[in-house]
Coordinates of N, CA and C in Angstrom, one line a residue:
X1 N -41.1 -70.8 4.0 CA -42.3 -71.2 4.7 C -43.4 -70.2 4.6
X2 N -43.1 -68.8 4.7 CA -44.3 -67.8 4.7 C -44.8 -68.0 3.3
X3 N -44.2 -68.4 2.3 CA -44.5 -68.4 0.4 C -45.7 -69.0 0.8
X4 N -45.5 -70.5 1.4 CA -46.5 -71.9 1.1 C -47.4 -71.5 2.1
X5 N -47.2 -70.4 3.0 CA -48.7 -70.1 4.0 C -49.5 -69.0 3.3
X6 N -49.0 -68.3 2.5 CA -49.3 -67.5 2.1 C -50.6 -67.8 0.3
X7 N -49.6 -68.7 0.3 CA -50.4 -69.6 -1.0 C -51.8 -69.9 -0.8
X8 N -51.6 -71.0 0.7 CA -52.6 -72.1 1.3 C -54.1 -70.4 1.5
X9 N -53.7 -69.8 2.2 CA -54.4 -69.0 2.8 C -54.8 -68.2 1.2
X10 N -54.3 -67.8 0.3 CA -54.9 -67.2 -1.2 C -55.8 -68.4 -1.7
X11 N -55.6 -69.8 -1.6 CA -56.3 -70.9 -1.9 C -57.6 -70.6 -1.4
X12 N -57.6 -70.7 0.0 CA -59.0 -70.8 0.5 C -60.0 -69.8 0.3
X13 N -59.1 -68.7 0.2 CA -60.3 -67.3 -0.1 C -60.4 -67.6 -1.6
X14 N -59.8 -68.3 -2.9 CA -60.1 -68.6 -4.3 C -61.6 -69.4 -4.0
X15 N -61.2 -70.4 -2.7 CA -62.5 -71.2 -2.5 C -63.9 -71.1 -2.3
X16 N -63.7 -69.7 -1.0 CA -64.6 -69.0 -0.6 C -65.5 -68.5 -1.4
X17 N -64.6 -67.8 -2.6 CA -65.3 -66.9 -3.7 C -66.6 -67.5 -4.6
X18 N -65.0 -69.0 -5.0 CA -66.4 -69.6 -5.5 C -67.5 -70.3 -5.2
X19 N -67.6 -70.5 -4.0 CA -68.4 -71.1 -3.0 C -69.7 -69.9 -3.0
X20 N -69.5 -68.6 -3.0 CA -69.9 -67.4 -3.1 C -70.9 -67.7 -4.5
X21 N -70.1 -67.7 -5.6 CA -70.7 -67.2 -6.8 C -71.7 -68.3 -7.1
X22 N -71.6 -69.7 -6.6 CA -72.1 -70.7 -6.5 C -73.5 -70.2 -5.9
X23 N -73.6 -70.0 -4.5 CA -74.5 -69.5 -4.1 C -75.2 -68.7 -4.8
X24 N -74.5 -67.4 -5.2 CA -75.5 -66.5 -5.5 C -76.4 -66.9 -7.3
X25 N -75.5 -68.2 -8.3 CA -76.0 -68.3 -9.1 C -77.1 -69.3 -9.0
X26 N -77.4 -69.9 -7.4 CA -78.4 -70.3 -7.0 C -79.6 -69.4 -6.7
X27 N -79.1 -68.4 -6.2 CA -80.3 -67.8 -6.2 C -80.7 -66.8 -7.4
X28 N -79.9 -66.8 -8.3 CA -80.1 -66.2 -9.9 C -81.8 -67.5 -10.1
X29 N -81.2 -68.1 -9.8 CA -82.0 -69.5 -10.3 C -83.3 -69.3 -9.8
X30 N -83.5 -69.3 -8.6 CA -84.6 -69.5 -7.2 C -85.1 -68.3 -8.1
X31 N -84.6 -66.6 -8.2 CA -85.7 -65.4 -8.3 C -86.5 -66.0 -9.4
X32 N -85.4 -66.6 -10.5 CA -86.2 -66.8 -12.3 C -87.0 -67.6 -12.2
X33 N -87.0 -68.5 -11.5 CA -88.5 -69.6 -10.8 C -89.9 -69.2 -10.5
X34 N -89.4 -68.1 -9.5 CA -90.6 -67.4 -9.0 C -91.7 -66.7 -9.9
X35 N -92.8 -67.2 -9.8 CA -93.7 -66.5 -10.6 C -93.9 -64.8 -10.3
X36 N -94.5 -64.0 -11.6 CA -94.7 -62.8 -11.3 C -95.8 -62.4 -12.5
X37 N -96.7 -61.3 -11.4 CA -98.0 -61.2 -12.1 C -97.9 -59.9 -13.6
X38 N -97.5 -58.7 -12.5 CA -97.5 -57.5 -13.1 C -95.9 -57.3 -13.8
X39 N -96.3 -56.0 -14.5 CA -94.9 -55.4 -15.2 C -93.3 -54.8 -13.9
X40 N -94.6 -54.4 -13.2 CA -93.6 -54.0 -11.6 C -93.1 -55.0 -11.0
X41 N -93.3 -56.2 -11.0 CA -93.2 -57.7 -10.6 C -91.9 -57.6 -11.2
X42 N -91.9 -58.0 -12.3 CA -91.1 -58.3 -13.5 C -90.2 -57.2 -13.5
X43 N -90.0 -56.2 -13.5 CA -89.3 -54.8 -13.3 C -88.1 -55.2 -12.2
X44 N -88.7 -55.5 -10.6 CA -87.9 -55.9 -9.8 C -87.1 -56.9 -9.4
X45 N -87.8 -58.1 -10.3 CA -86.9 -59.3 -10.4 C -85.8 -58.8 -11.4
X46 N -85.9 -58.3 -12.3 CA -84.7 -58.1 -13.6 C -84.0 -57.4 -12.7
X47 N -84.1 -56.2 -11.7 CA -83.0 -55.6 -10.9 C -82.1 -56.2 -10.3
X48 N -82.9 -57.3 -9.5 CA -82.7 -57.9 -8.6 C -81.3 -59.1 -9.3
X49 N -81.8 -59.6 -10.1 CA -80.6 -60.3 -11.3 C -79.7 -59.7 -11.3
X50 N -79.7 -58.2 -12.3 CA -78.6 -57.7 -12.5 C -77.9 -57.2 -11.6
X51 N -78.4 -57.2 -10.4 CA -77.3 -56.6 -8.8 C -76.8 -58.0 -8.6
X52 N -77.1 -59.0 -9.0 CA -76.4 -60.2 -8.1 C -75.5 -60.8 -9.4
X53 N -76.0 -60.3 -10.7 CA -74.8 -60.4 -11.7 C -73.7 -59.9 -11.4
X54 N -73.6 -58.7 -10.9 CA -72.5 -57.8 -11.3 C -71.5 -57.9 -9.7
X55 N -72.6 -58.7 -8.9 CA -71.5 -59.0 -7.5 C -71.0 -60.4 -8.0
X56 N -71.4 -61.0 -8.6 CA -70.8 -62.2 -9.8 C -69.8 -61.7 -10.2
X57 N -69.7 -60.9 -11.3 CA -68.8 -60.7 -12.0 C -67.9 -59.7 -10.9
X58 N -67.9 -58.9 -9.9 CA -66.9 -58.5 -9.4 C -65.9 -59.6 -8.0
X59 N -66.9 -60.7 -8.0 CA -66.2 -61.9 -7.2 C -65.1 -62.4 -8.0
X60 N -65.8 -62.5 -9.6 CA -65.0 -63.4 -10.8 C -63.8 -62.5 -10.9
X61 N -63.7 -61.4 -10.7 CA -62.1 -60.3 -11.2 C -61.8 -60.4 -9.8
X62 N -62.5 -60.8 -9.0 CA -61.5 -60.8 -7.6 C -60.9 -62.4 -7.4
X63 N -61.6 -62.9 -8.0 CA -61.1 -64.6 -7.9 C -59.9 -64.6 -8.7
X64 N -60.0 -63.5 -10.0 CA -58.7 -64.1 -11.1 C -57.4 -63.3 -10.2
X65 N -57.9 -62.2 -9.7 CA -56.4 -61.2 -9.4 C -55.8 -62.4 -8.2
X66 N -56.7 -62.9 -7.3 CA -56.2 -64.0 -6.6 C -55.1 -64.9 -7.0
X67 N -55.8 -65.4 -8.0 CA -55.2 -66.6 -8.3 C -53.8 -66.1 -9.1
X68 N -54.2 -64.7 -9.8 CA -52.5 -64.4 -10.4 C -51.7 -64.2 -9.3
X69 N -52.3 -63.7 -7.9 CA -50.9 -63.4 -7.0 C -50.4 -64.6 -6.9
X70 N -51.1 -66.0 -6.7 CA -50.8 -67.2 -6.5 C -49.7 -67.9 -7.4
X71 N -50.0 -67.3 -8.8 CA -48.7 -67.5 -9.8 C -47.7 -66.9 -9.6
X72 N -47.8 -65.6 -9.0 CA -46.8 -64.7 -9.3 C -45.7 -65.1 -7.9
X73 N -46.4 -65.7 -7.2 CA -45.3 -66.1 -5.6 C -45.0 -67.1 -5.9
X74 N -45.4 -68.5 -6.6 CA -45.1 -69.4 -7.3 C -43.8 -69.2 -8.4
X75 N -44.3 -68.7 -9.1 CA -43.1 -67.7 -10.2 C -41.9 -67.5 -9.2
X76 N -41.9 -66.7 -8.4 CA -40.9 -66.1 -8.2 C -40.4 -67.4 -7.3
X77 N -40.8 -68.2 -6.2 CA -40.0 -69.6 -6.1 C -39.6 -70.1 -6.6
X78 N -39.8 -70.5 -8.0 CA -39.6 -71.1 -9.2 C -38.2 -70.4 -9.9
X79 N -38.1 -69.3 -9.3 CA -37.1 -68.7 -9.9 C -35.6 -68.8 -9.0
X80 N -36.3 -68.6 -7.6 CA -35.2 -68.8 -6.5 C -34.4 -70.2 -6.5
X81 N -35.2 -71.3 -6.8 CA -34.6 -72.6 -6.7 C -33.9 -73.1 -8.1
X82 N -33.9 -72.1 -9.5 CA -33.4 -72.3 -10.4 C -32.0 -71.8 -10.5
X83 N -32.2 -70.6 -9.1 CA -30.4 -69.7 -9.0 C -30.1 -70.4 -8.3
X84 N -30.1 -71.3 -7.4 CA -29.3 -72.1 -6.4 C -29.1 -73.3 -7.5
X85 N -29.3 -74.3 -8.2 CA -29.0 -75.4 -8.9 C -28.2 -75.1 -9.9

């Protein structure tokens, strides 16, 4: 019983994440919209991207190690009910 609570509860935070990366590739969207006059303009929007890239890509390596613990408790059930049969 703790396996399948343990799963349910790695599920939701897989959800969260990407519910997360969703959002923030919304607002990737919203900044690149926004008009900008000067070089300094333009200077802080590209920052601004690449900080919300790279909490992207560290949500994305946090979503996959998730999802492998999810295989890996799976896995090993999969192994317990194959020594009992």
């Amino acid at each position: 019983m703790t396996n399948s609570k343990i799963i349910k509860e790695l599920k939701q935070e897989v959800k969260k994440i990407e519910k997360m990366i969703h959002e923030l590739k919304t607002k990737i969207q919203k900044i690149e919209n926004e008009g900008c006059l000067s070089d300094q303009e333009l200077n802080e929007k590209d920052k601004k991207i690449d900080t919300i890239n790279n909490e992207i890509i560290y949500l994305h390596k946090e979503k996959i190690f998730l999802s492998q613990s999810i295989v890996s408790i799976k896995g090993k059930k999969w192994i317990k009910k194959k020594r009992i049969q």
